[in-house]
CSV table of C-alpha atoms and ligand atoms in Angstrom, one decimal:
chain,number,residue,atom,x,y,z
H,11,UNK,CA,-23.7,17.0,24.1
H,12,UNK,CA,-21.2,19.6,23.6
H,13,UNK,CA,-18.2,17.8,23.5
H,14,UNK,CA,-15.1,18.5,25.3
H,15,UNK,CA,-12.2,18.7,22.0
H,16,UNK,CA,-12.9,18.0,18.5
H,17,UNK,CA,-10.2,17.2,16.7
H,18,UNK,CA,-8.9,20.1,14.0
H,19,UNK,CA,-9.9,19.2,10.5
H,20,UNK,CA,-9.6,22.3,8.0
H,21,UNK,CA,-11.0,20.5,4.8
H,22,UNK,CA,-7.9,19.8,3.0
H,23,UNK,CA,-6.4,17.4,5.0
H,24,UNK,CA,-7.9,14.7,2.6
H,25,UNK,CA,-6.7,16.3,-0.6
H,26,UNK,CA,-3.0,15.8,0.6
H,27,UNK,CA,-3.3,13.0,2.0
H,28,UNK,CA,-4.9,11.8,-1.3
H,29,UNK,CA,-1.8,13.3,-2.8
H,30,UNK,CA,0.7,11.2,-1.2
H,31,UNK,CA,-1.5,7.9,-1.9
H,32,UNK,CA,-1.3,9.0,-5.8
H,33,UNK,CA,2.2,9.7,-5.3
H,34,UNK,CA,3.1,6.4,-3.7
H,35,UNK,CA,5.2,8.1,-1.2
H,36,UNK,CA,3.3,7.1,2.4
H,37,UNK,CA,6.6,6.1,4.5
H,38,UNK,CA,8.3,8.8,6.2
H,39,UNK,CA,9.8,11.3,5.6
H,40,UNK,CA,8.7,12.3,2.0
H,41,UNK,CA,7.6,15.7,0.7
H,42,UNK,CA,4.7,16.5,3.3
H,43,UNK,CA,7.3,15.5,6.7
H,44,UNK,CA,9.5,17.9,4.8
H,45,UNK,CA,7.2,20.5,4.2
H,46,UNK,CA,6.0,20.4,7.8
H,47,UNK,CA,9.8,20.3,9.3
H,48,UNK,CA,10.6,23.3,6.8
H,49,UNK,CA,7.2,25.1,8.0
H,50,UNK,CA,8.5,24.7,11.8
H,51,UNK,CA,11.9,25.6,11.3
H,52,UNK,CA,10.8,29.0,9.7
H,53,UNK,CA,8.0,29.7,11.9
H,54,UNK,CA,10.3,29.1,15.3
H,55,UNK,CA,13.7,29.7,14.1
H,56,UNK,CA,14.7,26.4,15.8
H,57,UNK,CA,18.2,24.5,14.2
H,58,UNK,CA,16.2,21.9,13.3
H,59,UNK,CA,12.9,20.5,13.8
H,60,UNK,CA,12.1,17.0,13.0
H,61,UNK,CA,8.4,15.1,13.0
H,62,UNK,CA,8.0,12.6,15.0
H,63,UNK,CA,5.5,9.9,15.8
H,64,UNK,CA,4.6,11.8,18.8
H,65,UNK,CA,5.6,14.3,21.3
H,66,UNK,CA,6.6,11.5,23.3
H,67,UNK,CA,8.7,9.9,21.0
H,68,UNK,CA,10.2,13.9,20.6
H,69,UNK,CA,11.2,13.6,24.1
H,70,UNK,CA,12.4,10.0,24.1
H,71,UNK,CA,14.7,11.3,21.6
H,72,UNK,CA,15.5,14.0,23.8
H,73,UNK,CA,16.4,12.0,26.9
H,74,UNK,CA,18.7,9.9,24.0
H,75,UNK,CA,20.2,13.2,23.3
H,76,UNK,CA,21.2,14.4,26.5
H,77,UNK,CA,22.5,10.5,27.0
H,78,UNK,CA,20.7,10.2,29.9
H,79,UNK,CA,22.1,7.2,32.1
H,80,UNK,CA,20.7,4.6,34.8
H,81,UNK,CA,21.2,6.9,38.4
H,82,UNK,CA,20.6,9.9,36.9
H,83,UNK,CA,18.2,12.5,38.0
H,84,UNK,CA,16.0,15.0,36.2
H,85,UNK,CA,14.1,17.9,37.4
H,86,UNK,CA,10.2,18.4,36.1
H,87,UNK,CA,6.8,19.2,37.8
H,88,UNK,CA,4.8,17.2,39.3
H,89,UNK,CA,1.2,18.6,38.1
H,90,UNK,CA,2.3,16.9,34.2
H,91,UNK,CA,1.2,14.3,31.7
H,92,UNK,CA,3.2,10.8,32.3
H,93,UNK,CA,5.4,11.0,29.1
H,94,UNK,CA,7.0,14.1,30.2
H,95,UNK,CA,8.3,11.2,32.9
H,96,UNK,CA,8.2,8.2,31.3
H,97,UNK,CA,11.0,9.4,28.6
H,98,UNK,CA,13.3,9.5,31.0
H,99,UNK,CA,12.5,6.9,33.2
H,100,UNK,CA,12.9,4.1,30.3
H,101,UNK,CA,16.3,6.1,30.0
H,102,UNK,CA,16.8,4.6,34.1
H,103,UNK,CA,17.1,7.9,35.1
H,104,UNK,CA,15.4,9.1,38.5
H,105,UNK,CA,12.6,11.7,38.5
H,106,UNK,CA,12.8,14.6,41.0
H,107,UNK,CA,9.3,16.8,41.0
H,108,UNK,CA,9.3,20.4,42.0
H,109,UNK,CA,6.0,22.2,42.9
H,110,UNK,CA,3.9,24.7,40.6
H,111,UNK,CA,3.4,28.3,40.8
H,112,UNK,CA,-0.2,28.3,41.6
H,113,UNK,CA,-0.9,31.3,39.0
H,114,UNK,CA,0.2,29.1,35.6
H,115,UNK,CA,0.5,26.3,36.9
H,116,UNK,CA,4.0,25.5,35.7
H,117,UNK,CA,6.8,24.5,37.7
H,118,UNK,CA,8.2,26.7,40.4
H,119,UNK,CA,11.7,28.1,38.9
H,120,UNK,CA,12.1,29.7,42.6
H,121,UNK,CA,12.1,25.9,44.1
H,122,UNK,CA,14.4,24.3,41.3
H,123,UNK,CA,17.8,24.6,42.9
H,124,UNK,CA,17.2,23.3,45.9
H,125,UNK,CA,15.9,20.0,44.1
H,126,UNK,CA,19.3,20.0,42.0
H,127,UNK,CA,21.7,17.2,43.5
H,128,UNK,CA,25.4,16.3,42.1
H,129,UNK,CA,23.3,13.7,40.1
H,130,UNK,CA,20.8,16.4,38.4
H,131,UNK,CA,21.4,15.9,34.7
H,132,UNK,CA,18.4,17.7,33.0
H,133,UNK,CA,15.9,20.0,34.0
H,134,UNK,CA,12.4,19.4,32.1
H,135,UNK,CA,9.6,22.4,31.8
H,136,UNK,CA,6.0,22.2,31.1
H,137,UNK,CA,4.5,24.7,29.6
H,138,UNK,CA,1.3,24.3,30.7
H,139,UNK,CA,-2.0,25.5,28.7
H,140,UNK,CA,1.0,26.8,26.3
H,141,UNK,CA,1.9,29.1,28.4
H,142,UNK,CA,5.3,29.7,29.1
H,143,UNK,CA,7.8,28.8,32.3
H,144,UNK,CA,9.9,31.2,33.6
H,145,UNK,CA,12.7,30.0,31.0
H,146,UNK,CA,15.3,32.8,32.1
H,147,UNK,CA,15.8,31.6,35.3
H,148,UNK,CA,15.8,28.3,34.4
H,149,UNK,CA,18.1,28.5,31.5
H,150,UNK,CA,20.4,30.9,34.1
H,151,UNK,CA,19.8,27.8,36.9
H,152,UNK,CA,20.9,25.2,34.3
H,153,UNK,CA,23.7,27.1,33.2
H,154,UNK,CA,25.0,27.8,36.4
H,155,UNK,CA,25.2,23.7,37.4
H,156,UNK,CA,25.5,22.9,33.8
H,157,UNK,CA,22.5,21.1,33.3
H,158,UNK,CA,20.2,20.0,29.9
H,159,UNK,CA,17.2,21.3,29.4
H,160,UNK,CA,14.4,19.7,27.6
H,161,UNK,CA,11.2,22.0,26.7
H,162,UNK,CA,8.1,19.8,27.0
H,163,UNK,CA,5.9,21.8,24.8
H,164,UNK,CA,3.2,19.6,23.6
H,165,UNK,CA,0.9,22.1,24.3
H,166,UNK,CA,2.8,24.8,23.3
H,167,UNK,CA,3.1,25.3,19.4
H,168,UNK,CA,2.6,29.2,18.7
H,169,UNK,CA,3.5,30.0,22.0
H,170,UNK,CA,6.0,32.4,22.8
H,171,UNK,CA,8.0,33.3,25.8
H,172,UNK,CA,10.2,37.2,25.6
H,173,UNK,CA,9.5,36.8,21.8
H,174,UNK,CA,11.3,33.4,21.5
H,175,UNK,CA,9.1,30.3,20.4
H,176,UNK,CA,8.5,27.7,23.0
H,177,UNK,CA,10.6,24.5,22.3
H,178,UNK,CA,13.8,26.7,21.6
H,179,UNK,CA,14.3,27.9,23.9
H,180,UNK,CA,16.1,25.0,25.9
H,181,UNK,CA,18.5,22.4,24.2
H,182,UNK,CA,15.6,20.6,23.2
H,183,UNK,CA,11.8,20.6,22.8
H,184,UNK,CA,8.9,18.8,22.3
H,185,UNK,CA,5.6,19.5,20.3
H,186,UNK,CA,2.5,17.2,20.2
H,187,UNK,CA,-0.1,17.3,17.5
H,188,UNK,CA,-2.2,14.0,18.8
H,189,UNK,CA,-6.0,15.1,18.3
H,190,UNK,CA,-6.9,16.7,21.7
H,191,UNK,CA,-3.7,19.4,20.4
H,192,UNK,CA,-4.3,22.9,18.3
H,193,UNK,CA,-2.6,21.0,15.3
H,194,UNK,CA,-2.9,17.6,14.9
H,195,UNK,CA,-2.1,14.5,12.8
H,196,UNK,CA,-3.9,12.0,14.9
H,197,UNK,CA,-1.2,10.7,16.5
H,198,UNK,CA,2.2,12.4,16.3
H,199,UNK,CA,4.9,15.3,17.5
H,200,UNK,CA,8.5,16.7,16.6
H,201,UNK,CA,11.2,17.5,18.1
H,202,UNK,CA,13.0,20.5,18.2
H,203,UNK,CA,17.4,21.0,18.3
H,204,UNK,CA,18.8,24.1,19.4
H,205,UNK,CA,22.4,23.6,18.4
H,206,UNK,CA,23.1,22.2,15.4
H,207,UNK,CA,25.6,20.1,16.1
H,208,UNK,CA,23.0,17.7,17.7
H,209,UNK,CA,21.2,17.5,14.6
H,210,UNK,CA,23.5,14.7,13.3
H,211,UNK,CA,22.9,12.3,15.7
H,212,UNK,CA,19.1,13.1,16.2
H,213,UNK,CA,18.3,12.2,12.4
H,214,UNK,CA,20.4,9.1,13.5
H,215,UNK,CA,18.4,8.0,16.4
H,216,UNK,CA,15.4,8.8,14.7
H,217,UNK,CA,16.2,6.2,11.8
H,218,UNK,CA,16.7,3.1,13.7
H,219,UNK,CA,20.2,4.0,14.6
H,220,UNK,CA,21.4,4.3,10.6
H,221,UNK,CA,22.8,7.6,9.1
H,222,UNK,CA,20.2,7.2,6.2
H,223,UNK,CA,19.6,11.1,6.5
H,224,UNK,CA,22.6,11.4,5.2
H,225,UNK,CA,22.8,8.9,3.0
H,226,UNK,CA,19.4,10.4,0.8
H,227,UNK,CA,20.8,13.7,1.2
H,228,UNK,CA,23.9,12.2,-1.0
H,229,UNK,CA,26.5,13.1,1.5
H,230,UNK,CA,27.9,9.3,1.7
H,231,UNK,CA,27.7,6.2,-0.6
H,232,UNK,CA,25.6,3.7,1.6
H,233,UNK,CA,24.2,3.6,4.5
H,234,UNK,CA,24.9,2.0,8.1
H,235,UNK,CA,24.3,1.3,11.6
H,236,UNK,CA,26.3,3.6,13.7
H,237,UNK,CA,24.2,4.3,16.8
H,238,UNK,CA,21.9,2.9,19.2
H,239,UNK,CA,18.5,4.2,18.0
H,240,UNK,CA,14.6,3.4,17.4
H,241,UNK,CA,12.1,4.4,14.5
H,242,UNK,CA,10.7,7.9,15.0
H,243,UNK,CA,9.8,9.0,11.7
H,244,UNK,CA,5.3,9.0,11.2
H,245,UNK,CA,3.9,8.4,8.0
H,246,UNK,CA,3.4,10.6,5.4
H,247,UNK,CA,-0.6,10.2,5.6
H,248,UNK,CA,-0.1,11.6,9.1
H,249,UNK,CA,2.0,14.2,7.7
H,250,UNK,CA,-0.4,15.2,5.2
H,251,UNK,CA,-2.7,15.8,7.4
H,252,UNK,CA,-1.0,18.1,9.4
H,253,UNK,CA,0.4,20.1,6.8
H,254,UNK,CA,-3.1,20.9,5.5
H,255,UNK,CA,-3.6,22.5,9.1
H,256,UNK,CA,-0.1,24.3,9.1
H,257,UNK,CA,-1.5,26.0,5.9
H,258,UNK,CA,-4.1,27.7,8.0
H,259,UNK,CA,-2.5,27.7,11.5
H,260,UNK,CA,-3.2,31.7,12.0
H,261,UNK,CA,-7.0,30.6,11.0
H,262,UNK,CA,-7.2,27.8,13.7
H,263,UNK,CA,-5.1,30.2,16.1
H,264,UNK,CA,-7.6,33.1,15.9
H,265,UNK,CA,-10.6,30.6,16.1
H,266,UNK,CA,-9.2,29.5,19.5
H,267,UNK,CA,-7.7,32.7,20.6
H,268,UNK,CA,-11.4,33.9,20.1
H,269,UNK,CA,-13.4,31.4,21.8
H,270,UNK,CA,-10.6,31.8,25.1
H,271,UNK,CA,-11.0,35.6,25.0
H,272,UNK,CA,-14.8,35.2,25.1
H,273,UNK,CA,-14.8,32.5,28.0
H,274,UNK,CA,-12.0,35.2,29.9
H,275,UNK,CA,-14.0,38.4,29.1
H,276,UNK,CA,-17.6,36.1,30.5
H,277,UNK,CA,-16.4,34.9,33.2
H,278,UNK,CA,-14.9,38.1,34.8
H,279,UNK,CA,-18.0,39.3,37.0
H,280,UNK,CA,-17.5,35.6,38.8
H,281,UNK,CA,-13.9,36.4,39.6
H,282,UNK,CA,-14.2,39.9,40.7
H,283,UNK,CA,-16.9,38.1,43.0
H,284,UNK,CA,-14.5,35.5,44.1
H,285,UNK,CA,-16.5,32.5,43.1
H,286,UNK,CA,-13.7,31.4,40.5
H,287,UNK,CA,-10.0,32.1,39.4
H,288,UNK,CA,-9.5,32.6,36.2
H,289,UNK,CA,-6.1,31.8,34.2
H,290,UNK,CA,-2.8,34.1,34.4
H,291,UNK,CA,-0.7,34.6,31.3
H,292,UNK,CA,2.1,36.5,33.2
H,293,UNK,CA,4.0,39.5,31.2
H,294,UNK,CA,6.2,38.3,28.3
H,295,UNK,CA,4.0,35.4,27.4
H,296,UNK,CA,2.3,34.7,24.2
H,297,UNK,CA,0.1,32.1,24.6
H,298,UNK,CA,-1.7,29.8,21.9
H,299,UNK,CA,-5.3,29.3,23.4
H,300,UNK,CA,-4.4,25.6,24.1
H,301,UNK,CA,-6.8,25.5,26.9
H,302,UNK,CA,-9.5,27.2,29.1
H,303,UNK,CA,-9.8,26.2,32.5
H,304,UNK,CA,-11.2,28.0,35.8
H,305,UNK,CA,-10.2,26.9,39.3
H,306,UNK,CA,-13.3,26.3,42.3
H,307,UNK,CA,-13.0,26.8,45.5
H,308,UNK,CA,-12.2,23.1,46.4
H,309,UNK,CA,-12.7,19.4,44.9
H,310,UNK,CA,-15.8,19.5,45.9
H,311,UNK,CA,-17.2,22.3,44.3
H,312,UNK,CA,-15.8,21.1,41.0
H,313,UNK,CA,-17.0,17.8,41.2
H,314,UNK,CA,-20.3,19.5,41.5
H,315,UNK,CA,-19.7,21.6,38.4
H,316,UNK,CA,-18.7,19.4,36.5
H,317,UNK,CA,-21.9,17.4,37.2
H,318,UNK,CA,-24.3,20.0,36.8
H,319,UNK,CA,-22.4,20.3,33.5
H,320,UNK,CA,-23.0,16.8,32.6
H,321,UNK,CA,-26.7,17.1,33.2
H,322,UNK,CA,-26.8,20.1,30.8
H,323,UNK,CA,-25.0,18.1,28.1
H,324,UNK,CA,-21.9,19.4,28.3
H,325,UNK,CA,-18.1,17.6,29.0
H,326,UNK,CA,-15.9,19.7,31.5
H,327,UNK,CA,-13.0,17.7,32.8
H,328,UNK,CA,-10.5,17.5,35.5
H,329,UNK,CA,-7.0,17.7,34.6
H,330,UNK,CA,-3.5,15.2,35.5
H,331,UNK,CA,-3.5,13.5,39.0
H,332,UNK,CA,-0.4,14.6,39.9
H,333,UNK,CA,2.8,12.1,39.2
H,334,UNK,CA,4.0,12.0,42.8
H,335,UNK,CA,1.2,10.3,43.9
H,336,UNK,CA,0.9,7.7,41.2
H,337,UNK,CA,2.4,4.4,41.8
H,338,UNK,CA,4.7,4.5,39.0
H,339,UNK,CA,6.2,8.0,40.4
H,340,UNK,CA,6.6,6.4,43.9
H,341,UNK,CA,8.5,4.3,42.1
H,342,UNK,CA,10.8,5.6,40.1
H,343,UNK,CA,10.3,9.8,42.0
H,344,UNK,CA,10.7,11.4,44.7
H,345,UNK,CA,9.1,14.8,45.4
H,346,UNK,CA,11.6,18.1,46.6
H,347,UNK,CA,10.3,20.3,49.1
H,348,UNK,CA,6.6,20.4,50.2
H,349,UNK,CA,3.8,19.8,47.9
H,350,UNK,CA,2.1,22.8,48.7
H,351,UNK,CA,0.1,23.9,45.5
H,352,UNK,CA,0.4,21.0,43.2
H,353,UNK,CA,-2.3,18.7,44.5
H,354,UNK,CA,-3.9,21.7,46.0
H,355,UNK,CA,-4.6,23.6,42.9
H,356,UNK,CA,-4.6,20.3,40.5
H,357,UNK,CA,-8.1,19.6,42.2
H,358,UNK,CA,-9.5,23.0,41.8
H,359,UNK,CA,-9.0,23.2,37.8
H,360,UNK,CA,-11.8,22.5,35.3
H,361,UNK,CA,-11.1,22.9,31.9
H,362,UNK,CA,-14.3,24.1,29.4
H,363,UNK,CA,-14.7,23.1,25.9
H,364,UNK,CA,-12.4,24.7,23.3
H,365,UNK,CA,-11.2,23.4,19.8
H,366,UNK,CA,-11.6,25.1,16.2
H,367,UNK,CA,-15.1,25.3,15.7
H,368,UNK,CA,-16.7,25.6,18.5
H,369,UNK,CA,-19.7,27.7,18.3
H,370,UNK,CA,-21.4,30.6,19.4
H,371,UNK,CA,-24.0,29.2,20.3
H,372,UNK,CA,-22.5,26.1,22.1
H,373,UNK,CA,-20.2,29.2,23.4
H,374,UNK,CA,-22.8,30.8,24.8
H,375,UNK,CA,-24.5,27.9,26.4
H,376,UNK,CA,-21.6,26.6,28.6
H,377,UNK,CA,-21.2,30.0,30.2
H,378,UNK,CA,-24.8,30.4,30.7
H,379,UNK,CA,-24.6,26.9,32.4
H,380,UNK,CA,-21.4,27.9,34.7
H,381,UNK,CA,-22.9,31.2,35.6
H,382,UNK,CA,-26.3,29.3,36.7
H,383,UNK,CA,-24.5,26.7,38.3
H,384,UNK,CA,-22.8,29.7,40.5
H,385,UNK,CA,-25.7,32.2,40.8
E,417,LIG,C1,-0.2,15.8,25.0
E,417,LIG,C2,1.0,15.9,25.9
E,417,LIG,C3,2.1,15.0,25.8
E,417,LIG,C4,2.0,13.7,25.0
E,417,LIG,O1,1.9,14.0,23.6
E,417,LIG,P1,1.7,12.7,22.6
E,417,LIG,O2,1.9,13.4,21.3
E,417,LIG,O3,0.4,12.2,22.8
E,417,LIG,O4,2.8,11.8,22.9
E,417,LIG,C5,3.2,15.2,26.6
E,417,LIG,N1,3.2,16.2,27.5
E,417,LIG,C6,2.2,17.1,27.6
E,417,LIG,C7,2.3,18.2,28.6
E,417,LIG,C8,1.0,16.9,26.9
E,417,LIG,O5,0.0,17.8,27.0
C-alpha cells in the first residue's frame, strides 16, 4: 500500500534525542526548544517565535493574546481544520465563516468586510496547502476596523507571501509540526509574535501563568503567578526531534518540492483536457509543497477515484467537511454571505501521496493509476 504521509525522519532525530536523555534535560524549554526557537526566528524574521505543544496550543495562545472575550466574534473560513475554531471558541468568542476562493482555496479577502460586525475582534487566515492568503488586503481590512489578526499557518512553514514568511505576517501565527506536517516532532507547534511588546506576556501564558522566562533569564529574583495562563512548553525529546529535521529543512523542502512539481508537470495533459483542476499558487506566493491535491468534476467522481485508488493499493483522501455544517459550528457559527464554493469545491479535492521519501517508483505508480482511472 502506498501510504498517504509518512512522517519525516532524517536519521538524527535519535542522536539528539539521545543527547538530551544523557544530558538529563527532557522538560521544556532546554537547549534543543532553544535551538529550534532561535532557528525560526532567523529563518522568518518573526519577534519571537516560541515552541509549543502544538499548533493548536500556538493559537490558543493567540486567542489569549488578542484577549479574546465571551460575545466576541472572529472572522475565518469555513473549508478549515476545527482547531483553527475551537481556539477561539473555548475563548467564548463567536465564529463567523467567510467563503473560499475556489482557486487556493483560502478564504475570500473580497467577502471579509461584509462579515465584519461592531463585534468582529479578530480576523483568522488559513493558508491552505501553505499557500498564502491575500494578506495585503486583509491586513489593509484589519487595519481599517482595527481588528487582530492571527495567521493559522500550520501548513505553512517555508512558505512565503510578497517575500515575507507566513506566520508574520499578521499579529500572530501559528505553525504545526504534528506528523502529517513537512517538519514534525510527533505532536507539537509554535507560535509566532510580531511585536515585541507581546512577547512578555506570551512567555507568561505559556508557563502556567508565572514570569519564569524571566526569572531563568536572571532578570528578577524569584518567580510568580501574575497572569491567567496554561502549560504550553513540549518536551525537549520532542524538541530534539525536530531540530534534527530543521538541520536539513532545505533537504526535506526539495524532496517535497520535487515530488509536487512531478505530480503538476504529470498531470497537465488531464487538465488541458478538462478532466481535472490542478492547484493555483497565485503570483507572489512561495509555497512549501505541503500538499498535492487535484479537484474532480463532482463528489461522485472522487469517490470513484479514490476507490479505484484503494484497489490499486494506494491511500488518496478527502479533505475537511467544512465547519459550518458540523454540529459544533451550528453551534457556536454562523456562516456570512452564501456558501457558494466552500462545500462545492471541498467535495471535489483529492489529495495524492506526498511526504519526504516518497519514491519514484511509488511516484510513478499513482499517476499511472489516476491517468488510467481517467483514460
Ligand atoms: C494541522 C493543522 C492544525 C492543527 O495542528 P496541531 O499541531 O495538530 O494542533 C491546525 N490548522 C490547520 C490548518 C492544520 O492543517
Amino acid at each position: 500500500m502506498i501510504p498517504f504521509n509518512v512522517p519525516p525522519c532524517v536519521g538524527t532525530e535519535t542522536k539528539y534525542i539521545n543527547d538530551a536523555i544523557a544530558k538529563r534535560k527532557i522538560c521544556g524549554d532546554g537547549e534543543y526548544t532553544k535551538k529550534c526557537n532561535a532557528w525560526f526566528e532567523e529563518q522568518t524574521g518573526a519577534s519571537k517565535v516560541l515552541l509549543t505543544t502544538s499548533c493548536t496550543h500556538a493559537t490558543e495562545m493567540a486567542a489569549l493574546l488578542c484577549d479574546i472575550q465571551p460575545g466576541d466574534e472572529v472572522i475565518m473560513p469555513s473549508f478549515t481544520f476545527v482547531s483553527t475554531a475551537d481556539a477561539f471558541v473555548l475563548r467564548g468568542a463567536t465564529v463567523v465563516f467567510v467563503d473560499v476562493r475556489p482557486d487556493t482555496m483560502n478564504i475570500d479577502e473580497t467577502k471579509i468586510e461584509a462579515a465584519i460586525t461592531d463585534k468582529t475582534v479578530a480576523i483568522v487566515p488559513v493558508h491552505y496547502a501553505g499557500v498564502a492568503c491575500e494578506m495585503d488586503t486583509i491586513m489593509d481590512i484589519a487595519k481599517r476596523h482595527n481588528l487582530k489578526v492571527v495567521e493559522d499557518a500550520a501548513q505553512g512553514v517555508m512558505s512565503k507571501y510578497k517575500g515575507k514568511a507566513l506566520g508574520t505576517i499578521g499579529d500572530f501565527g501559528a505553525f504545526s509540526f504534528h506528523e502529517t506536517k513537512n517538519y514534525s516532532m510527533g505532536e507539537g507547534g509554535a507560535i509566532l509574535i510580531k511585536d515585541e511588546k507581546d512577547v512578555e506576556l506570551a512567555e507568561i501564558i505559556r508557563e502556567k501563568g508565572t514570569n519564569r522566562a524571566k526569572f531563568f533569564r536572571g532578570q528578577i529574583d524569584k518567580y510568580t503567578w501574575v497572569e491567567a495562563g496554561s502549560s504550553y512548553l513540549p518536551s525537549e525529546l520532542n524538541a530534539a526531534y525536530l531540530y534534527g529535521q530543521l538541520e536539513q529543512a532545505d533537504k526535506i523542502f526539495e524532496d517535497r518540492m520535487n515530488s509536487w512539481n512531478k505530480y503538476y508537470n504529470a498531470f497537465a495533459d488531464l487538465a488541458e483536457a478538462g478532466k481535472v483542476e490542478l492547484p493555483v499558487i497565485p503570483e507572489g506566493c512561495e509555497h512549501n509543497a505541503h500538499m498535492f491535491y487535484l479537484k474532480c468534476k463532482d463528489i461522485e467522481e472522487r469517490s470513484a477515484l479514490i476507490k479505484y485508488a484503494k484497489e490499486n493499493d494506494i491511500l488518496m483522501v478527502f479533505h475537511y467537511i467544512p465547519l459550518h455544517t458540523a454540529p459544533a459550528g451550528k453551534k457556536y457559527g454562523r456562516f456570512s454571505g452564501e456558501d457558494v464554493y466552500t462545500t462545492k469545491e471541498s467535495e471535489r479535492l483529492v489529495r495524492l501521496p506526498l511526504y519526504y521519501g516518497l519514491t519514484d517508483e511509488d511516484h510513478a505508480k499513482v499517476v499511472r493509476v489516476i491517468k488510467e482511472f481517467y483514460s
